[in-house]
XYZ file of C-alpha atoms in Angstrom:
153
model
C 68.401 33.601 -15.367
C 69.914 34.959 -12.172
C 73.408 36.420 -11.875
C 74.803 36.968 -8.393
C 78.007 38.531 -7.136
C 79.942 36.040 -4.945
C 80.869 38.958 -2.659
C 77.211 39.904 -2.069
C 76.088 40.025 1.538
C 73.294 37.523 0.866
C 75.454 34.816 -0.763
C 74.791 32.463 2.188
C 71.046 32.841 1.614
C 71.500 32.080 -2.073
C 73.380 28.836 -1.360
C 70.833 27.861 1.307
C 68.059 28.477 -1.240
C 69.780 26.180 -3.771
C 70.164 23.466 -1.130
C 66.521 23.801 -0.027
C 65.168 23.700 -3.580
C 67.391 20.721 -4.436
C 66.242 18.862 -1.335
C 62.616 19.552 -2.290
C 63.313 18.198 -5.761
C 64.686 15.022 -4.128
C 61.492 14.478 -2.115
C 59.096 15.566 -4.854
C 59.465 15.111 -8.540
C 60.941 18.441 -9.591
C 60.571 19.377 -13.214
C 63.392 20.440 -15.450
C 67.063 20.792 -14.803
C 68.716 23.367 -12.568
C 72.166 24.581 -13.611
C 74.401 26.648 -11.374
C 77.618 28.052 -12.839
C 80.276 29.387 -10.492
C 83.042 31.337 -12.151
C 86.031 31.809 -9.815
C 85.265 29.181 -7.198
C 88.018 30.346 -4.867
C 86.472 33.849 -4.698
C 83.161 32.344 -3.600
C 84.767 29.981 -1.084
C 86.662 32.837 0.525
C 83.291 34.339 1.490
C 81.765 31.209 3.052
C 81.892 29.966 6.622
C 82.264 26.279 7.534
C 78.505 25.652 7.512
C 78.065 27.120 4.034
C 81.083 25.176 2.743
C 79.343 22.002 3.916
C 76.110 23.011 2.204
C 77.899 23.788 -1.040
C 79.645 20.383 -0.863
C 76.268 18.717 -0.314
C 74.809 20.561 -3.292
C 77.685 19.475 -5.537
C 77.559 15.862 -4.300
C 73.826 15.227 -4.117
C 72.375 17.829 -6.458
C 72.735 15.709 -9.614
C 70.292 13.126 -8.223
C 67.702 15.923 -8.223
C 68.794 17.287 -11.621
C 70.677 20.183 -10.029
C 74.125 20.463 -11.555
C 76.876 22.731 -10.265
C 79.653 23.760 -12.635
C 82.628 25.700 -11.308
C 85.867 27.126 -12.578
C 88.991 28.069 -10.726
C 92.578 28.991 -11.457
C 94.664 25.830 -11.061
C 97.606 27.935 -9.853
C 95.556 28.813 -6.764
C 94.088 25.346 -6.120
C 95.256 25.346 -2.496
C 92.723 28.119 -1.840
C 89.880 25.774 -2.797
C 88.439 23.829 0.137
C 89.349 20.150 -0.334
C 85.875 18.928 0.736
C 84.263 21.070 -1.965
C 86.907 20.164 -4.542
C 86.527 16.415 -3.955
C 82.726 16.706 -4.236
C 83.079 17.465 -7.954
C 83.148 14.007 -9.486
C 83.833 14.959 -13.082
C 86.505 17.487 -13.924
C 86.747 19.125 -17.320
C 90.370 20.180 -17.488
C 92.237 22.551 -19.756
C 95.955 22.866 -20.313
C 97.923 22.160 -17.142
C 101.693 22.079 -17.230
C 103.237 18.867 -15.946
C 103.534 19.783 -12.287
C 103.480 17.506 -9.269
C 99.851 18.405 -8.432
C 98.525 18.073 -11.994
C 97.253 14.510 -11.581
C 95.590 15.394 -8.259
C 93.711 18.290 -9.878
C 92.732 16.550 -13.082
C 92.646 12.848 -12.296
C 94.525 12.453 -15.587
C 98.152 11.775 -16.453
C 100.208 14.983 -16.570
C 101.300 14.403 -20.176
C 97.635 14.445 -21.299
C 96.826 17.837 -19.782
C 100.192 19.364 -20.750
C 99.507 18.518 -24.420
C 96.195 20.425 -24.504
C 96.130 23.746 -26.356
C 95.529 26.501 -23.747
C 92.056 28.039 -23.978
C 90.985 25.787 -26.843
C 91.161 22.148 -25.798
C 89.749 20.464 -22.716
C 89.283 16.884 -21.613
C 87.580 14.820 -18.938
C 87.575 11.230 -17.791
C 84.007 9.971 -18.134
C 83.157 6.331 -17.388
C 86.823 5.425 -17.691
C 87.200 6.999 -21.128
C 89.131 10.143 -22.032
C 86.762 12.585 -23.726
C 88.228 15.616 -25.522
C 86.489 18.955 -26.132
C 87.419 21.820 -28.445
C 86.001 25.299 -28.011
C 85.336 27.696 -30.867
C 86.685 31.232 -30.595
C 84.446 33.413 -28.447
C 84.551 36.530 -26.311
C 83.803 36.240 -22.615
C 81.457 38.901 -21.357
C 82.919 40.975 -18.528
C 79.599 40.445 -16.765
C 80.147 36.690 -16.573
C 83.638 36.880 -15.070
C 83.689 36.196 -11.358
C 79.932 35.796 -10.927
C 77.490 33.030 -10.050
C 75.097 32.399 -12.915
C 71.942 30.441 -12.152
C 69.907 29.141 -15.103
């Protein structure tokens, strides 16, 4: 387990390391699954230059073929701060409650009435293979340590 601050000076090196290891897993048979969780995607993106944005997009797009999965969260109210190339690289979106706004369908890929009907903080849904899949979360407390950090498992 590795937890990294997205504002750390070496965040570019961390992303480059993920890309390198994923590329090696593509050319050799890597064992196991690599999970990268990014909490507060817009905070991370604000620290990256154009080259690193491209590498992160590559990791999101091509990582799954090498069993490297990137999960990210961001505040939908600040979606314009998220680089569109990175945003579009995420093929599956697990979405929570979104009010019926004009950008709701763009963010979620789902009809606005579906996301508006979800219970905030408890219900989520995603479109997977053309089917709407719903998720319910049990009550839990979020550790302050996990807020706004990159967690690598």
